Short mmCIF file of C-alpha atoms and ligand atoms in Angstrom, two decimals:
data_model
loop_
_atom_site.label_atom_id
_atom_site.label_comp_id
_atom_site.label_asym_id
_atom_site.label_seq_id
_atom_site.Cartn_x
_atom_site.Cartn_y
_atom_site.Cartn_z
CA MET A 1 0.00 0.00 0.00
CA SER A 2 3.00 2.18 -0.44
CA GLY A 3 2.34 5.84 -1.36
CA THR A 4 4.91 7.79 -3.34
CA VAL A 5 8.03 8.62 -1.37
CA THR A 6 8.90 12.29 -1.63
CA MET A 7 11.80 14.14 -0.05
CA GLU A 8 9.29 16.41 1.67
CA LYS A 9 7.65 13.46 3.46
CA VAL A 10 11.01 12.04 4.50
CA VAL A 11 12.36 15.39 5.72
CA ASN A 12 9.18 16.11 7.71
CA LEU A 13 9.20 12.69 9.37
CA ALA A 14 12.93 13.04 10.07
CA LYS A 15 12.38 16.27 11.93
CA ARG A 16 9.19 15.24 13.74
CA ARG A 17 10.67 12.01 15.09
CA GLY A 18 14.16 13.26 15.94
CA PHE A 19 16.25 11.86 13.10
CA THR A 20 17.66 15.23 12.00
CA PHE A 21 17.39 18.91 12.83
CA GLN A 22 18.60 21.94 10.93
CA SER A 23 21.93 23.08 12.37
CA SER A 24 21.64 26.14 14.68
CA GLU A 25 17.91 26.25 14.04
CA ILE A 26 17.10 28.77 16.80
CA TYR A 27 19.36 31.26 15.00
CA GLY A 28 17.60 30.77 11.69
CA GLY A 29 19.64 27.72 10.68
CA LEU A 30 22.90 27.28 8.83
CA ALA A 31 22.20 26.28 5.24
CA SER A 32 22.67 22.61 4.37
CA CYS A 33 24.20 21.68 7.73
CA TRP A 34 22.27 19.06 9.67
CA ASP A 35 22.37 17.73 13.21
CA TYR A 36 21.38 14.16 13.96
CA GLY A 37 18.81 13.85 16.75
CA PRO A 38 18.35 11.00 19.26
CA ILE A 39 16.95 8.56 16.69
CA GLY A 40 19.08 9.73 13.75
CA VAL A 41 22.33 9.35 15.66
CA GLU A 42 21.52 5.68 16.29
CA LEU A 43 20.63 5.15 12.63
CA LYS A 44 23.87 6.69 11.38
CA ARG A 45 25.93 4.79 13.97
CA ASN A 46 24.35 1.56 12.75
CA VAL A 47 25.24 2.39 9.15
CA LYS A 48 28.87 3.06 10.12
CA GLU A 49 28.96 0.03 12.40
CA ALA A 50 27.60 -2.24 9.64
CA TRP A 51 30.30 -0.91 7.30
CA TRP A 52 33.07 -1.39 9.88
CA ARG A 53 31.90 -4.88 10.74
CA ASP A 54 31.76 -5.99 7.09
CA MET A 55 34.85 -4.10 5.88
CA VAL A 56 37.19 -4.52 8.87
CA ARG A 57 36.09 -6.76 11.73
CA ARG A 58 34.95 -9.72 9.69
CA ARG A 59 38.01 -9.73 7.45
CA SER A 60 41.61 -10.63 8.11
CA ASP A 61 42.95 -8.63 5.14
CA ILE A 62 41.73 -5.15 6.15
CA VAL A 63 42.75 -3.03 9.14
CA GLY A 64 41.39 0.28 10.37
CA ILE A 65 42.90 3.70 10.99
CA ASP A 66 41.65 7.03 12.38
CA CYS A 67 43.66 10.02 11.14
CA ALA A 68 43.66 13.67 12.16
CA ILE A 69 41.45 15.92 10.05
CA LEU A 70 44.23 18.51 9.77
CA MET A 71 47.24 17.32 7.79
CA HIS A 72 50.47 18.79 6.48
CA PRO A 73 49.63 21.18 3.59
CA ARG A 74 52.08 19.32 1.33
CA VAL A 75 49.70 16.33 1.41
CA TRP A 76 47.20 18.33 -0.64
CA GLU A 77 49.86 19.47 -3.09
CA ALA A 78 50.92 15.88 -3.67
CA SER A 79 47.36 14.61 -3.97
CA GLY A 80 46.48 17.22 -6.57
CA HIS A 81 43.78 18.87 -4.45
CA ILE A 82 45.40 22.31 -4.37
CA ALA A 83 45.71 22.50 -8.13
CA GLY A 84 42.73 20.49 -9.22
CA PHE A 85 40.04 20.01 -6.59
CA THR A 86 37.82 22.60 -8.16
CA ASP A 87 34.36 22.97 -9.59
CA PRO A 88 33.43 25.48 -12.31
CA LEU A 89 31.46 28.36 -10.82
CA VAL A 90 29.20 30.93 -12.51
CA ASP A 91 27.47 34.02 -11.05
CA CYS A 92 24.04 35.23 -12.11
CA LYS A 93 24.22 39.02 -12.62
CA LYS A 94 20.49 39.39 -11.86
CA CYS A 95 19.91 37.33 -8.70
CA LYS A 96 23.57 37.48 -7.52
CA GLN A 97 23.62 33.75 -6.74
CA ARG A 98 26.44 31.34 -7.56
CA PHE A 99 25.96 28.02 -9.28
CA ARG A 100 28.01 25.03 -10.40
CA ALA A 101 28.34 25.44 -14.15
CA ASP A 102 28.15 21.69 -14.76
CA LYS A 103 24.96 21.20 -12.68
CA LEU A 104 22.76 24.11 -13.88
CA GLY A 105 19.93 21.75 -14.79
CA ASP A 106 19.84 20.24 -11.25
CA VAL A 107 19.19 23.35 -9.15
CA PRO A 108 16.54 26.10 -9.10
CA CYS A 109 17.40 29.81 -9.06
CA PRO A 110 15.69 32.01 -6.45
CA GLU A 111 13.54 33.78 -9.08
CA LYS A 112 9.87 32.88 -8.63
CA PRO A 113 8.31 30.86 -10.14
CA SER A 114 11.39 28.76 -9.62
CA LYS A 115 13.56 28.51 -12.70
CA HIS A 116 16.93 27.01 -13.50
CA PRO A 117 19.95 29.37 -13.42
CA GLY A 118 20.18 31.40 -16.61
CA GLU A 119 16.47 30.98 -17.42
CA CYS A 120 15.37 33.99 -15.35
CA GLY A 121 16.73 36.44 -17.90
CA GLY A 122 19.85 37.07 -15.79
CA GLU A 123 23.20 36.85 -17.53
CA LEU A 124 25.60 34.18 -16.25
CA THR A 125 29.29 35.06 -16.00
CA GLU A 126 32.04 32.96 -17.59
CA ALA A 127 32.83 29.89 -15.50
CA ARG A 128 35.84 30.16 -13.19
CA GLN A 129 37.44 27.41 -11.15
CA PHE A 130 36.63 27.44 -7.44
CA ASN A 131 38.66 25.32 -4.99
CA LEU A 132 36.41 23.30 -2.70
CA MET A 133 38.80 22.95 0.23
CA PHE A 134 38.06 24.85 3.44
CA LYS A 135 41.09 26.81 4.62
CA THR A 136 41.95 27.70 8.17
CA PHE A 137 45.01 28.78 10.17
CA MET A 138 47.06 26.70 12.57
CA GLY A 139 48.30 28.62 15.62
CA PRO A 140 47.69 32.22 16.62
CA VAL A 141 48.96 34.03 13.51
CA GLU A 142 46.79 34.33 10.42
CA GLU A 143 49.48 34.27 7.77
CA ASP A 144 50.09 32.26 4.60
CA ALA A 145 52.67 30.04 6.29
CA ALA A 146 50.04 28.94 8.83
CA VAL A 147 47.39 27.85 6.33
CA VAL A 148 46.03 24.34 6.78
CA PHE A 149 43.05 22.67 5.13
CA MET A 150 40.11 20.74 6.52
CA ARG A 151 40.50 17.40 4.75
CA PRO A 152 38.17 17.03 1.74
CA GLU A 153 38.50 13.22 1.83
CA THR A 154 39.77 10.62 4.28
CA ALA A 155 41.75 8.68 1.67
CA GLN A 156 44.95 10.76 1.85
CA GLY A 157 45.38 9.98 5.55
CA ILE A 158 45.49 6.31 4.55
CA PHE A 159 48.08 6.80 1.78
CA VAL A 160 50.46 8.81 3.95
CA ASN A 161 50.26 6.08 6.62
CA PHE A 162 50.82 3.19 4.21
CA LEU A 163 54.36 2.52 5.49
CA ASN A 164 53.37 2.96 9.14
CA VAL A 165 50.62 0.38 8.85
CA LEU A 166 52.75 -1.98 6.79
CA ASN A 167 55.60 -1.85 9.31
CA SER A 168 53.44 -2.17 12.41
CA SER A 169 50.97 -4.84 11.33
CA ARG A 170 51.55 -8.24 9.75
CA GLN A 171 49.66 -7.42 6.58
CA LYS A 172 50.94 -8.47 3.17
CA VAL A 173 49.71 -7.25 -0.21
CA PRO A 174 46.85 -7.66 -1.06
CA PHE A 175 45.47 -5.86 1.98
CA GLY A 176 43.38 -2.82 2.81
CA ILE A 177 43.22 0.11 5.22
CA ALA A 178 39.82 1.49 6.15
CA GLN A 179 38.75 4.76 7.72
CA VAL A 180 35.49 6.42 8.75
CA GLY A 181 35.49 10.13 9.49
CA LYS A 182 34.50 13.68 8.70
CA SER A 183 35.39 15.43 5.47
CA PHE A 184 34.69 18.98 4.39
CA ARG A 185 33.99 20.45 0.96
CA ASN A 186 32.91 23.98 0.27
CA GLU A 187 30.31 22.78 -2.23
CA ILE A 188 28.92 25.52 -4.45
CA THR A 189 25.43 24.11 -4.52
CA PRO A 190 24.77 21.78 -1.62
CA GLY A 191 21.25 20.42 -1.24
CA ASN A 192 18.79 17.56 -1.28
CA PHE A 193 18.83 17.22 2.50
CA LEU A 194 21.71 14.94 3.61
CA PHE A 195 22.75 14.15 0.05
CA ARG A 196 25.19 17.01 -0.53
CA THR A 197 26.41 18.97 2.47
CA ARG A 198 29.61 20.86 3.24
CA GLU A 199 30.50 18.75 6.25
CA PHE A 200 29.91 15.01 5.96
CA GLU A 201 31.28 11.65 6.95
CA GLN A 202 33.00 9.24 4.62
CA MET A 203 33.62 5.51 4.84
CA GLU A 204 36.64 4.84 2.66
CA MET A 205 38.89 1.86 2.15
CA GLU A 206 42.10 1.67 0.13
CA PHE A 207 42.91 -1.86 -0.99
CA PHE A 208 46.56 -2.33 -2.06
CA VAL A 209 47.21 -4.97 -4.72
CA LYS A 210 49.99 -6.15 -6.98
CA PRO A 211 49.91 -4.38 -10.37
CA GLY A 212 48.35 -6.84 -12.78
CA ASP A 213 45.94 -8.14 -10.13
CA ASP A 214 44.11 -4.81 -10.07
CA GLU A 215 41.34 -5.55 -12.56
CA ARG A 216 40.31 -8.71 -10.77
CA TRP A 217 40.17 -6.87 -7.45
CA PHE A 218 38.30 -3.94 -9.00
CA GLN A 219 35.57 -6.33 -10.13
CA TYR A 220 35.60 -8.02 -6.73
CA TRP A 221 34.97 -4.73 -4.92
CA LEU A 222 32.23 -3.69 -7.35
CA ASP A 223 30.33 -6.86 -6.49
CA GLU A 224 31.03 -6.67 -2.76
CA ARG A 225 29.93 -3.09 -2.41
CA PHE A 226 26.79 -3.46 -4.49
CA ASN A 227 25.76 -6.50 -2.44
CA TRP A 228 26.46 -4.71 0.84
CA TYR A 229 23.49 -2.40 0.29
CA VAL A 230 21.28 -5.26 -0.92
CA ASN A 231 22.15 -7.41 2.11
CA LEU A 232 21.15 -4.57 4.41
CA GLY A 233 17.73 -4.40 2.86
CA ILE A 234 17.97 -1.73 0.13
CA LYS A 235 15.69 -2.68 -2.77
CA ARG A 236 17.77 -4.13 -5.58
CA GLU A 237 15.66 -2.43 -8.25
CA ARG A 238 16.54 0.98 -6.81
CA LEU A 239 20.28 0.28 -7.04
CA ARG A 240 22.55 0.16 -10.06
CA LEU A 241 26.24 0.15 -10.90
CA ARG A 242 27.13 2.85 -13.39
CA PRO A 243 30.57 2.57 -15.00
CA HIS A 244 32.18 5.96 -15.71
CA ALA A 245 32.65 6.97 -19.33
CA THR A 246 36.31 7.45 -20.31
CA ASP A 247 35.96 11.26 -20.35
CA GLU A 248 34.53 11.20 -16.78
CA LEU A 249 37.53 9.35 -15.30
CA ALA A 250 40.07 11.18 -13.15
CA HIS A 251 43.33 11.38 -15.11
CA TYR A 252 45.02 8.81 -12.86
CA ALA A 253 42.13 6.34 -12.69
CA LYS A 254 42.08 3.23 -14.81
CA GLY A 255 38.45 2.43 -14.06
CA CYS A 256 35.63 3.77 -11.94
CA ALA A 257 32.00 2.88 -11.31
CA ASP A 258 29.41 4.38 -9.00
CA VAL A 259 26.85 2.55 -6.95
CA GLU A 260 23.78 4.68 -7.62
CA TYR A 261 20.45 4.80 -5.82
CA GLU A 262 17.17 5.99 -7.24
CA PHE A 263 16.35 8.85 -4.84
CA PRO A 264 13.08 10.80 -5.28
CA PHE A 265 15.24 13.41 -7.09
CA GLY A 266 16.67 10.83 -9.51
CA TRP A 267 19.52 8.32 -9.81
CA SER A 268 22.50 9.64 -7.85
CA GLU A 269 25.86 8.43 -6.55
CA LEU A 270 25.97 6.61 -3.23
CA GLU A 271 29.52 5.36 -3.49
CA GLY A 272 32.37 5.44 -6.00
CA ILE A 273 34.68 2.47 -6.63
CA ALA A 274 37.88 3.40 -8.42
CA ASN A 275 41.05 1.76 -9.64
CA ARG A 276 43.45 4.58 -8.65
CA THR A 277 46.53 2.71 -9.94
CA ASP A 278 49.82 3.62 -8.17
CA PHE A 279 49.15 7.35 -8.57
CA ASP A 280 48.71 8.33 -4.92
CA LEU A 281 51.61 6.34 -3.45
CA LYS A 282 53.93 7.58 -6.20
CA GLN A 283 52.89 11.20 -5.68
CA HIS A 284 53.53 10.98 -1.93
CA ALA A 285 56.87 9.25 -2.56
CA GLU A 286 57.89 12.10 -4.84
CA TYR A 287 56.70 14.95 -2.59
CA SER A 288 57.98 13.44 0.68
CA GLY A 289 61.20 11.98 -0.69
CA LYS A 290 60.43 8.65 1.03
CA ASP A 291 60.57 5.26 -0.65
CA ILE A 292 56.93 4.18 -0.57
CA SER A 293 57.08 0.75 -2.11
CA TYR A 294 56.46 -2.85 -1.13
CA PHE A 295 58.83 -5.83 -1.14
CA ASP A 296 57.11 -9.08 -1.95
CA GLU A 297 58.91 -11.85 -0.02
CA GLU A 298 57.51 -14.61 -2.19
CA SER A 299 58.45 -13.31 -5.62
CA LYS A 300 61.41 -11.24 -4.31
CA GLU A 301 60.03 -8.28 -6.28
CA ARG A 302 59.72 -4.65 -5.20
CA PHE A 303 56.78 -2.69 -6.56
CA VAL A 304 54.45 0.22 -5.84
CA PRO A 305 51.03 -1.32 -5.18
CA TYR A 306 47.96 -0.40 -7.18
CA VAL A 307 44.96 0.77 -5.18
CA ILE A 308 41.29 -0.13 -5.46
CA GLU A 309 39.15 2.34 -3.53
CA PRO A 310 35.53 1.88 -2.49
CA ALA A 311 34.57 5.36 -1.17
CA ALA A 312 31.14 5.72 0.41
CA GLY A 313 29.38 8.50 2.30
CA ALA A 314 27.88 7.74 5.72
CA ASP A 315 25.28 10.51 5.43
CA ARG A 316 24.32 9.63 1.87
CA ALA A 317 23.97 5.99 2.84
CA THR A 318 21.89 7.01 5.88
CA LEU A 319 19.63 9.02 3.56
CA ALA A 320 19.31 6.06 1.19
CA PHE A 321 18.37 3.72 4.07
CA LEU A 322 15.80 6.26 5.28
CA VAL A 323 14.23 6.85 1.87
CA ASP A 324 14.25 3.16 0.99
CA ALA A 325 12.62 2.17 4.28
CA TYR A 326 9.84 4.75 3.91
CA ASP A 327 6.43 3.19 3.42
CA GLU A 328 2.85 4.12 4.19
CA ASP A 329 -0.17 2.12 5.24
CA GLU A 330 -3.64 2.79 6.50
CA ALA A 331 -4.83 2.29 10.05
CA GLU A 332 -8.26 3.37 11.22
CA GLY A 333 -8.80 5.41 8.08
CA GLU A 334 -5.53 7.33 8.51
CA THR A 335 -2.43 7.15 6.34
CA ARG A 336 0.64 6.64 8.47
CA ALA A 337 4.33 6.24 7.85
CA VAL A 338 6.17 3.00 8.57
CA LEU A 339 9.93 2.74 8.21
CA ARG A 340 10.79 -0.78 7.16
CA PHE A 341 14.47 -0.79 8.13
CA HIS A 342 16.52 -3.97 8.09
CA PRO A 343 16.83 -4.95 11.80
CA ARG A 344 20.60 -4.30 11.79
CA ILE A 345 20.06 -0.76 10.56
CA ALA A 346 16.97 0.09 12.64
CA PRO A 347 17.84 2.79 15.23
CA VAL A 348 15.70 1.25 18.00
CA LYS A 349 15.58 -2.54 17.94
CA VAL A 350 12.88 -3.32 20.48
CA ALA A 351 10.01 -1.53 22.22
CA VAL A 352 8.88 -2.82 25.60
CA LEU A 353 5.23 -2.10 26.27
CA PRO A 354 3.20 -3.03 29.36
CA LEU A 355 -0.42 -3.55 28.34
CA LEU A 356 -1.72 -1.97 31.57
CA ARG A 357 -0.28 0.63 33.88
CA LYS A 358 -1.08 -1.48 36.92
CA ASP A 359 -1.03 -5.03 38.33
CA GLY A 360 2.79 -5.05 38.42
CA GLN A 361 3.03 -4.92 34.62
CA PRO A 362 5.17 -1.72 34.44
CA GLU A 363 7.61 -3.18 36.98
CA LYS A 364 7.85 -6.44 35.07
CA ALA A 365 8.32 -4.51 31.81
CA LYS A 366 11.20 -2.56 33.35
CA GLN A 367 12.88 -5.83 34.34
CA VAL A 368 12.64 -6.96 30.72
CA LEU A 369 13.92 -3.56 29.58
CA ASP A 370 16.96 -3.88 31.87
CA ILE A 371 17.84 -7.25 30.34
CA LEU A 372 17.49 -6.03 26.75
CA LYS A 373 19.24 -2.69 27.10
CA GLU A 374 22.51 -4.49 27.83
CA GLN A 375 22.39 -5.63 24.19
CA TRP A 376 20.51 -3.11 22.10
CA VAL A 377 18.89 0.31 21.92
CA VAL A 378 15.49 -0.33 23.47
CA GLN A 379 12.55 1.97 24.25
CA TYR A 380 9.98 1.73 27.01
CA ASP A 381 6.51 3.18 26.41
CA GLN A 382 3.44 2.99 28.61
CA ALA A 383 1.52 6.03 27.31
CA GLY A 384 -1.69 5.63 25.31
CA SER A 385 -3.43 2.68 23.72
CA ILE A 386 -1.34 -0.28 22.61
CA GLY A 387 -2.26 0.39 18.95
CA ARG A 388 -1.04 3.95 19.20
CA ARG A 389 2.19 2.82 20.85
CA TYR A 390 2.87 0.33 18.04
CA ARG A 391 2.27 3.11 15.52
CA ARG A 392 4.77 5.37 17.24
CA GLN A 393 7.35 2.59 16.98
CA ASP A 394 6.51 1.75 13.35
CA GLU A 395 7.16 5.39 12.46
CA ILE A 396 10.77 5.16 13.65
CA GLY A 397 11.16 1.68 12.20
CA THR A 398 11.44 -0.40 15.40
CA PRO A 399 11.33 -3.99 14.12
CA PHE A 400 10.13 -5.70 17.31
CA GLY A 401 7.61 -4.93 20.03
CA ILE A 402 7.29 -6.82 23.30
CA THR A 403 4.09 -6.70 25.28
CA ILE A 404 3.84 -7.51 28.96
CA ASP A 405 0.28 -8.58 29.80
CA HIS A 406 -1.84 -10.41 32.32
CA GLN A 407 -0.42 -13.78 31.27
CA THR A 408 3.17 -12.55 31.73
CA MET A 409 2.44 -12.08 35.40
CA GLN A 410 1.45 -15.74 35.65
CA ASP A 411 3.92 -17.61 33.47
CA ASP A 412 6.79 -15.21 32.57
CA THR A 413 6.00 -15.23 28.85
CA VAL A 414 5.62 -12.12 26.67
CA THR A 415 4.31 -11.46 23.17
CA LEU A 416 6.82 -10.59 20.49
CA ARG A 417 5.40 -8.60 17.56
CA ASP A 418 7.07 -8.31 14.17
CA ARG A 419 6.72 -4.82 12.60
CA ASP A 420 6.22 -6.04 9.02
CA SER A 421 4.12 -9.18 9.38
CA MET A 422 2.41 -7.81 12.53
CA GLN A 423 2.40 -11.44 13.75
CA GLN A 424 2.64 -11.99 17.49
CA GLU A 425 4.28 -14.94 19.15
CA ARG A 426 4.43 -15.92 22.82
CA ILE A 427 7.92 -16.40 24.15
CA PRO A 428 9.34 -17.10 27.63
CA ILE A 429 11.35 -14.13 28.95
CA GLU A 430 14.40 -16.37 29.43
CA ARG A 431 14.47 -17.07 25.67
CA LEU A 432 13.97 -13.44 24.56
CA VAL A 433 17.62 -12.43 24.13
CA ASP A 434 18.46 -15.48 22.00
CA GLU A 435 15.33 -15.12 19.90
CA LEU A 436 15.88 -11.40 19.29
CA ARG A 437 19.55 -11.95 18.49
CA ARG A 438 18.56 -14.54 15.89
CA ARG A 439 16.18 -12.05 14.28
CA ILE A 440 18.32 -8.91 14.52
CA GLU A 441 21.77 -10.13 13.62
CA ILE A 442 20.94 -11.63 10.27
P1 LIG B 501 29.81 14.00 -6.17
O1 LIG B 501 30.09 13.70 -7.62
O2 LIG B 501 28.42 13.65 -5.72
O3 LIG B 501 30.24 15.37 -5.73
P2 LIG B 501 32.27 12.69 -5.65
O4 LIG B 501 32.35 11.74 -6.82
O5 LIG B 501 33.05 13.94 -5.65
O6 LIG B 501 30.72 13.01 -5.33
P3 LIG B 501 33.91 11.16 -3.92
O7 LIG B 501 35.01 12.12 -3.87
O8 LIG B 501 34.08 9.91 -4.73
O9 LIG B 501 32.55 11.89 -4.33
O10 LIG B 501 33.51 10.80 -2.42
C1 LIG B 501 33.08 9.52 -2.03
C2 LIG B 501 31.71 9.56 -1.38
O11 LIG B 501 31.64 10.57 -0.37
C3 LIG B 501 30.57 9.90 -2.33
O12 LIG B 501 30.15 8.77 -3.06
C4 LIG B 501 29.50 10.37 -1.35
O13 LIG B 501 28.81 9.26 -0.79
C5 LIG B 501 30.32 11.06 -0.28
N1 LIG B 501 30.28 12.52 -0.51
C6 LIG B 501 31.09 13.24 -1.34
N2 LIG B 501 30.76 14.55 -1.30
C7 LIG B 501 29.73 14.65 -0.43
C8 LIG B 501 28.94 15.76 0.07
N3 LIG B 501 29.18 17.00 -0.32
N4 LIG B 501 27.96 15.50 0.96
C9 LIG B 501 27.71 14.24 1.38
N5 LIG B 501 28.42 13.17 0.96
C10 LIG B 501 29.41 13.36 0.08
#
């Protein structure tokens, strides 16, 4: 019975139920910066945790790292960001707004009725290149020598630590280094809620391979990353892999494909998977003067590894999980939202609900709550009719509801309700943790 998902419905629900709030809202808000509320923070943590579990913890060939956001300015010279991390920018002489020259069709201009830039009769200036890195100063003096940048990607922290990780862990090529953390880009036209913001979190992994093995590994990571979203419940028909055309490829990349999701505003990139060759390690070797290469004990060869990079966005993925889970159904003549999250992604896993506010049921429910909160994020709710309480939970996507009723007080069993099938089963309290674990950790 699903109605059409629109961004407006998702954004409204997100605010009403505490997924996200506009940054600094009481001061009028800061454009395209978002804060995650009590439910949203759990959702985003689950997305990052699912990524870390599948990309690091469950594998023996990938290790993690957590680098400083501020890095030596030479890093960005070597990486090419100072010279080339730019977007073409145009100004409209009539409305005085700035737009990305290559995305004019995607954004409205402020002229009403809303038009695309250049269609309001205003003249657009020639495009000029605008560097997307945020600059700041390190230390008390604001001078050129003190300029540092807020990292625009997490990948470079991995490349500059390649030798450190190699020498301190027992990894051998092929192996990967993974990182989750904030990145900053002074985007010209941010928008579409969490999709494009100026401060966001990335989940990036650099996988180092022997040159010659790179194409096999590139294909491997395309499949792995596509399936990651499917396994966490994203509808396969709303996902696709789009290989980049040759003229879209970065000059150093041998191949690149995006995992795209069909958002209400159209097919858009969720994650990019690139074969970056040996470009980054060679650049850092040249700029730092260090020998950044790998000696293969087996073949007695020295080489600079090639790199396959799956680079995802935690906020974009969170948005995709939110949009994809959005559904509507009818209850008592009313249309209501239900978020059908995969149990691993759902922000709250279980709701504990005493049927009555008397006869010892609230006390019993709190005992159950205490057991479950050791394992998962759990909510207790005793306010209003049971139907209304289930609806509140369905709206934030809680997959399981536990009801404490008259029978519980006699035989220590509870009912366990499944959000999607709405089926209820009676289960002894002592079996609850095992049963929920079986259903959540799939
Ligand atoms: P786009 O073409 O959308 O600007 P990109 O190709 O520049 O993205 P990458 O540099 O490959 O993006 O970054 C990897 C991932 O980081 C993206 O797939 C996306 O999920 C995320 N990301 C990049 N820029 C932003 C942003 N401004 N806001 C939110 N997430 C972002």
